[in-house]
CSV table of C-alpha atoms in Angstrom, one decimal:
chain,number,residue,atom,x,y,z
S,1,MET,CA,-6.3,10.0,24.3
S,2,LYS,CA,-6.9,9.7,20.5
S,3,SER,CA,-4.3,7.7,18.7
S,4,PHE,CA,-2.0,9.6,16.3
S,5,ILE,CA,-2.5,8.6,12.6
S,6,ILE,CA,0.1,9.2,9.9
S,7,THR,CA,-0.9,8.3,6.3
S,8,ILE,CA,1.6,7.7,3.5
S,9,ASP,CA,0.3,7.9,-0.1
S,10,GLY,CA,2.2,7.7,-3.3
S,11,PRO,CA,2.6,5.8,-6.6
S,12,ALA,CA,3.7,2.2,-7.0
S,13,ALA,CA,7.3,1.4,-5.9
S,14,SER,CA,7.8,4.9,-4.4
S,15,GLY,CA,9.2,3.5,-1.2
S,16,LYS,CA,6.0,3.9,1.0
S,17,GLU,CA,6.5,0.6,2.8
S,18,LYS,CA,10.2,1.3,3.7
S,19,ILE,CA,9.3,4.8,4.9
S,20,ALA,CA,6.4,3.5,6.9
S,21,LYS,CA,8.5,0.9,8.6
S,22,PHE,CA,11.1,3.5,9.5
S,23,ILE,CA,8.4,5.7,11.1
S,24,SER,CA,6.8,2.7,12.8
S,25,ARG,CA,10.2,1.8,14.5
S,26,LYS,CA,11.3,5.3,15.4
S,27,TYR,CA,8.0,6.6,16.7
S,28,LYS,CA,6.7,3.3,18.0
S,29,LEU,CA,3.5,3.4,15.9
S,30,LYS,CA,1.7,0.3,14.5
S,31,HIS,CA,2.2,-0.2,10.8
S,32,ILE,CA,-0.6,-1.0,8.4
S,33,ASP,CA,0.5,-1.9,4.8
S,34,SER,CA,-2.6,-1.6,2.7
S,35,GLY,CA,-0.8,-3.1,-0.3
S,36,LEU,CA,0.0,-6.2,1.7
S,37,ILE,CA,-3.7,-6.7,2.4
S,38,TYR,CA,-4.5,-6.6,-1.3
S,39,ARG,CA,-1.7,-9.0,-2.1
S,40,LYS,CA,-2.9,-11.5,0.6
S,41,ILE,CA,-6.4,-11.4,-1.0
S,42,ALA,CA,-4.8,-11.9,-4.4
S,43,PHE,CA,-2.7,-14.8,-3.1
S,44,PHE,CA,-5.9,-16.4,-1.8
S,45,LEU,CA,-7.8,-16.0,-5.0
S,46,ILE,CA,-4.9,-17.2,-7.2
S,47,ASN,CA,-4.8,-20.4,-5.1
S,48,LYS,CA,-8.5,-20.8,-5.7
S,49,LYS,CA,-7.7,-20.5,-9.5
S,50,ILE,CA,-10.0,-17.5,-9.9
S,51,LYS,CA,-9.2,-15.1,-12.7
S,52,THR,CA,-9.2,-11.4,-12.2
S,53,LYS,CA,-12.1,-10.9,-14.7
S,54,GLU,CA,-14.4,-13.3,-12.8
S,55,TYR,CA,-16.1,-10.3,-11.1
S,56,TYR,CA,-19.1,-12.1,-9.5
S,57,LYS,CA,-17.0,-15.0,-8.2
S,58,ILE,CA,-14.6,-12.6,-6.5
S,59,LYS,CA,-17.5,-10.6,-5.1
S,60,LYS,CA,-19.2,-13.7,-3.7
S,61,ILE,CA,-15.9,-14.7,-2.0
S,62,MET,CA,-15.4,-11.2,-0.6
S,63,GLU,CA,-18.9,-11.1,0.9
S,64,ILE,CA,-18.0,-14.1,3.1
S,65,PHE,CA,-14.2,-13.6,3.4
S,66,ASP,CA,-13.0,-14.2,7.0
S,67,PHE,CA,-11.0,-11.3,8.4
S,68,LYS,CA,-9.0,-13.7,10.4
S,69,LYS,CA,-7.4,-15.0,7.2
S,70,ILE,CA,-5.5,-11.7,7.0
S,71,SER,CA,-2.4,-11.0,9.0
S,72,LEU,CA,-0.4,-7.8,8.8
S,73,ARG,CA,2.8,-9.8,9.0
S,74,ASN,CA,5.0,-9.5,5.9
S,75,ASP,CA,5.4,-12.5,3.6
S,76,LYS,CA,8.1,-12.7,1.0
S,77,ARG,CA,6.0,-15.0,-1.1
S,78,LEU,CA,3.6,-12.1,-1.9
S,79,ARG,CA,6.3,-9.7,-3.3
S,80,ASN,CA,6.6,-11.2,-6.8
S,81,GLU,CA,5.3,-9.5,-10.0
S,82,LYS,CA,2.5,-12.1,-10.6
S,83,ILE,CA,0.8,-11.3,-7.3
S,84,GLY,CA,1.4,-7.6,-7.6
S,85,LYS,CA,-0.3,-7.5,-11.0
S,86,TYR,CA,-3.2,-9.6,-9.8
S,87,ALA,CA,-3.7,-7.4,-6.8
S,88,SER,CA,-3.7,-4.2,-8.9
S,89,LYS,CA,-6.4,-5.6,-11.1
S,90,ILE,CA,-8.8,-6.6,-8.3
S,91,ALA,CA,-8.1,-3.3,-6.5
S,92,VAL,CA,-10.3,-1.5,-9.1
S,93,TYR,CA,-13.4,-3.3,-7.8
S,94,SER,CA,-15.3,-1.2,-5.3
S,95,PHE,CA,-16.3,-4.2,-3.1
S,96,VAL,CA,-12.6,-5.2,-2.7
S,97,ARG,CA,-11.6,-1.7,-1.7
S,98,LYS,CA,-14.5,-1.5,0.7
S,99,PHE,CA,-13.4,-4.7,2.3
S,100,VAL,CA,-9.8,-3.5,2.7
S,101,ASN,CA,-10.8,-0.1,4.0
S,102,PHE,CA,-13.2,-1.7,6.6
S,103,PHE,CA,-10.4,-4.0,7.7
S,104,GLN,CA,-8.0,-1.1,8.3
S,105,HIS,CA,-10.6,0.9,10.3
S,106,LYS,CA,-11.4,-2.2,12.3
S,107,PHE,CA,-7.7,-2.8,13.1
S,108,VAL,CA,-7.3,0.8,14.3
S,109,LYS,CA,-10.4,0.6,16.4
S,110,ASN,CA,-9.3,-2.8,17.9
S,111,ASN,CA,-6.0,-1.2,18.8
S,112,SER,CA,-7.3,2.1,20.1
S,113,LYS,CA,-5.0,2.1,23.1
S,114,SER,CA,-1.9,2.1,20.9
S,115,LYS,CA,0.2,5.3,20.6
S,116,GLY,CA,-0.7,5.6,17.0
S,117,PHE,CA,-0.6,4.2,13.4
S,118,VAL,CA,1.3,4.7,10.2
S,119,ILE,CA,-0.6,3.5,7.2
S,120,ASP,CA,0.7,3.4,3.6
S,121,GLY,CA,-1.1,2.9,0.3
S,122,ARG,CA,-2.5,4.8,-2.7
S,123,ASP,CA,-5.7,6.3,-1.2
S,124,ILE,CA,-5.0,6.3,2.5
S,125,GLY,CA,-5.0,10.0,3.2
S,126,SER,CA,-7.4,10.9,0.4
S,127,VAL,CA,-10.1,8.3,1.1
S,128,VAL,CA,-9.5,5.9,3.9
S,129,PHE,CA,-8.3,8.2,6.7
S,130,ARG,CA,-9.2,11.7,5.6
S,131,ASN,CA,-9.0,13.1,9.1
S,132,ALA,CA,-5.4,11.7,9.7
S,133,ASP,CA,-3.2,13.9,11.9
S,134,LEU,CA,-0.4,14.0,9.3
S,135,LYS,CA,-0.6,13.1,5.6
S,136,LEU,CA,2.5,12.4,3.6
S,137,TYR,CA,2.8,12.0,-0.2
S,138,ILE,CA,5.9,10.3,-1.5
S,139,GLU,CA,7.1,11.6,-4.8
S,140,VAL,CA,9.7,9.7,-7.0
S,141,ASN,CA,10.1,9.7,-10.8
S,142,ALA,CA,9.3,6.6,-12.8
S,143,LYS,CA,12.9,5.8,-13.7
S,144,ASN,CA,14.1,5.7,-10.1
S,145,ARG,CA,11.1,3.6,-9.1
S,146,ALA,CA,11.7,1.1,-11.9
S,147,ASN,CA,15.4,0.9,-11.1
S,148,ARG,CA,14.7,0.2,-7.4
S,149,ARG,CA,12.1,-2.4,-8.2
S,150,TYR,CA,14.4,-4.0,-10.6
S,151,LYS,CA,17.2,-4.3,-8.0
S,152,GLN,CA,14.6,-5.6,-5.4
S,153,LEU,CA,13.5,-8.4,-7.7
S,154,ILE,CA,17.0,-9.4,-8.7
S,155,ASP,CA,17.9,-9.6,-4.9
S,156,MET,CA,14.9,-11.9,-4.5
S,157,GLY,CA,16.2,-14.2,-7.2
S,158,GLU,CA,13.4,-13.2,-9.7
S,159,LYS,CA,14.4,-12.7,-13.3
S,160,SER,CA,13.5,-9.1,-14.4
S,161,ILE,CA,14.0,-6.8,-17.4
S,162,TYR,CA,14.4,-3.1,-16.5
S,163,PRO,CA,12.6,-1.7,-19.6
S,164,LYS,CA,9.6,-4.0,-19.0
S,165,ILE,CA,9.4,-2.9,-15.3
S,166,LEU,CA,9.6,0.8,-16.3
S,167,LYS,CA,6.8,0.3,-18.9
S,168,GLY,CA,4.7,-1.5,-16.2
S,169,ILE,CA,5.2,1.2,-13.7
S,170,LYS,CA,4.2,4.0,-16.1
S,171,LEU,CA,1.1,2.0,-17.1
S,172,ARG,CA,0.3,1.4,-13.4
S,173,ASP,CA,0.5,5.1,-12.8
S,174,ILE,CA,-2.0,5.9,-15.5
S,175,LYS,CA,-4.4,3.2,-14.3
S,176,ASP,CA,-4.1,4.4,-10.6
S,177,LYS,CA,-4.7,8.0,-11.5
S,178,LYS,CA,-7.6,7.3,-13.9
S,179,ARG,CA,-9.4,4.5,-12.0
S,180,LYS,CA,-13.0,5.3,-11.0
S,181,ASN,CA,-12.7,4.1,-7.4
S,182,SER,CA,-10.3,6.0,-5.2
S,183,PRO,CA,-7.8,7.3,-7.9
S,184,LEU,CA,-4.3,8.2,-6.9
S,185,ILE,CA,-4.1,11.9,-5.9
S,186,LYS,CA,-2.2,14.1,-3.5
S,187,PRO,CA,-4.5,14.1,-0.4
S,188,LYS,CA,-5.8,17.5,0.7
S,189,GLY,CA,-3.4,19.1,3.2
S,190,CYS,CA,-0.6,16.6,2.6
S,191,ILE,CA,3.1,17.3,2.8
S,192,VAL,CA,5.1,16.1,-0.2
S,193,ILE,CA,8.3,14.1,0.5
S,194,ASN,CA,10.9,13.9,-2.3
S,195,ASN,CA,12.3,10.3,-2.3
S,196,ASN,CA,14.4,10.6,-5.4
S,197,GLY,CA,17.6,10.9,-3.5
S,198,SER,CA,19.2,8.9,-0.7
S,199,PHE,CA,17.1,7.3,2.1
S,200,ARG,CA,19.0,9.4,4.6
S,201,ASN,CA,17.8,12.6,2.9
S,202,THR,CA,14.2,11.2,2.8
S,203,ILE,CA,14.1,10.4,6.5
S,204,SER,CA,15.7,13.8,7.3
S,205,GLN,CA,12.7,15.4,5.6
S,206,ILE,CA,10.3,13.1,7.5
S,207,ASN,CA,11.8,13.6,10.9
S,208,GLU,CA,11.6,17.4,10.5
S,209,VAL,CA,7.9,17.2,9.5
S,210,ILE,CA,6.9,14.8,12.3
S,211,SER,CA,8.9,16.6,15.0
S,212,LYS,CA,7.1,19.9,14.1
S,213,LYS,CA,3.7,18.0,14.3
S,214,LEU,CA,4.4,16.4,17.6
S,215,ASN,CA,5.8,19.5,19.3
């Protein structure tokens, strides 16, 4: 039987990962966090002291990059602003996106006996898994996203300034929507989930959508 695939798209800091983890636990689906893959590549390149503008150096490394170096296990070291900014800059390169997309398809294929997958990112339903069984798009205004990101960084012990985070998120939105390779859009046939309120309200919307899809 074909595995059930749920995609979750949305802008930066919209709560995609938290929502995906909830769906993964409740419906026993494997979770793929595409942003985590980009951050792990970024972490590797930073340790190699390679700058984001060194296009050909990065391309050469990606051509021989070992898939085994990437684990889907979360790592708190990767959640800081430095790695996030680096990851967003290399994500515009088509060869980096191609590598990440191939990795995700390979993971799904290698785990084909699983009940299904929930995959979150910014182009998952629009590009990577266009034929997904259910596509969700998470919508949250910039101020709420900045506030949540600010609290997250403070809890992690990282110094942060709210206005700076808000400015960064707005700039990230513009770049994501205008980038040449896989811009951020609402995937065709997606269901929009409003995540501006409480998480309880958000999961109530999601449970209703998924239950209708599964029944």
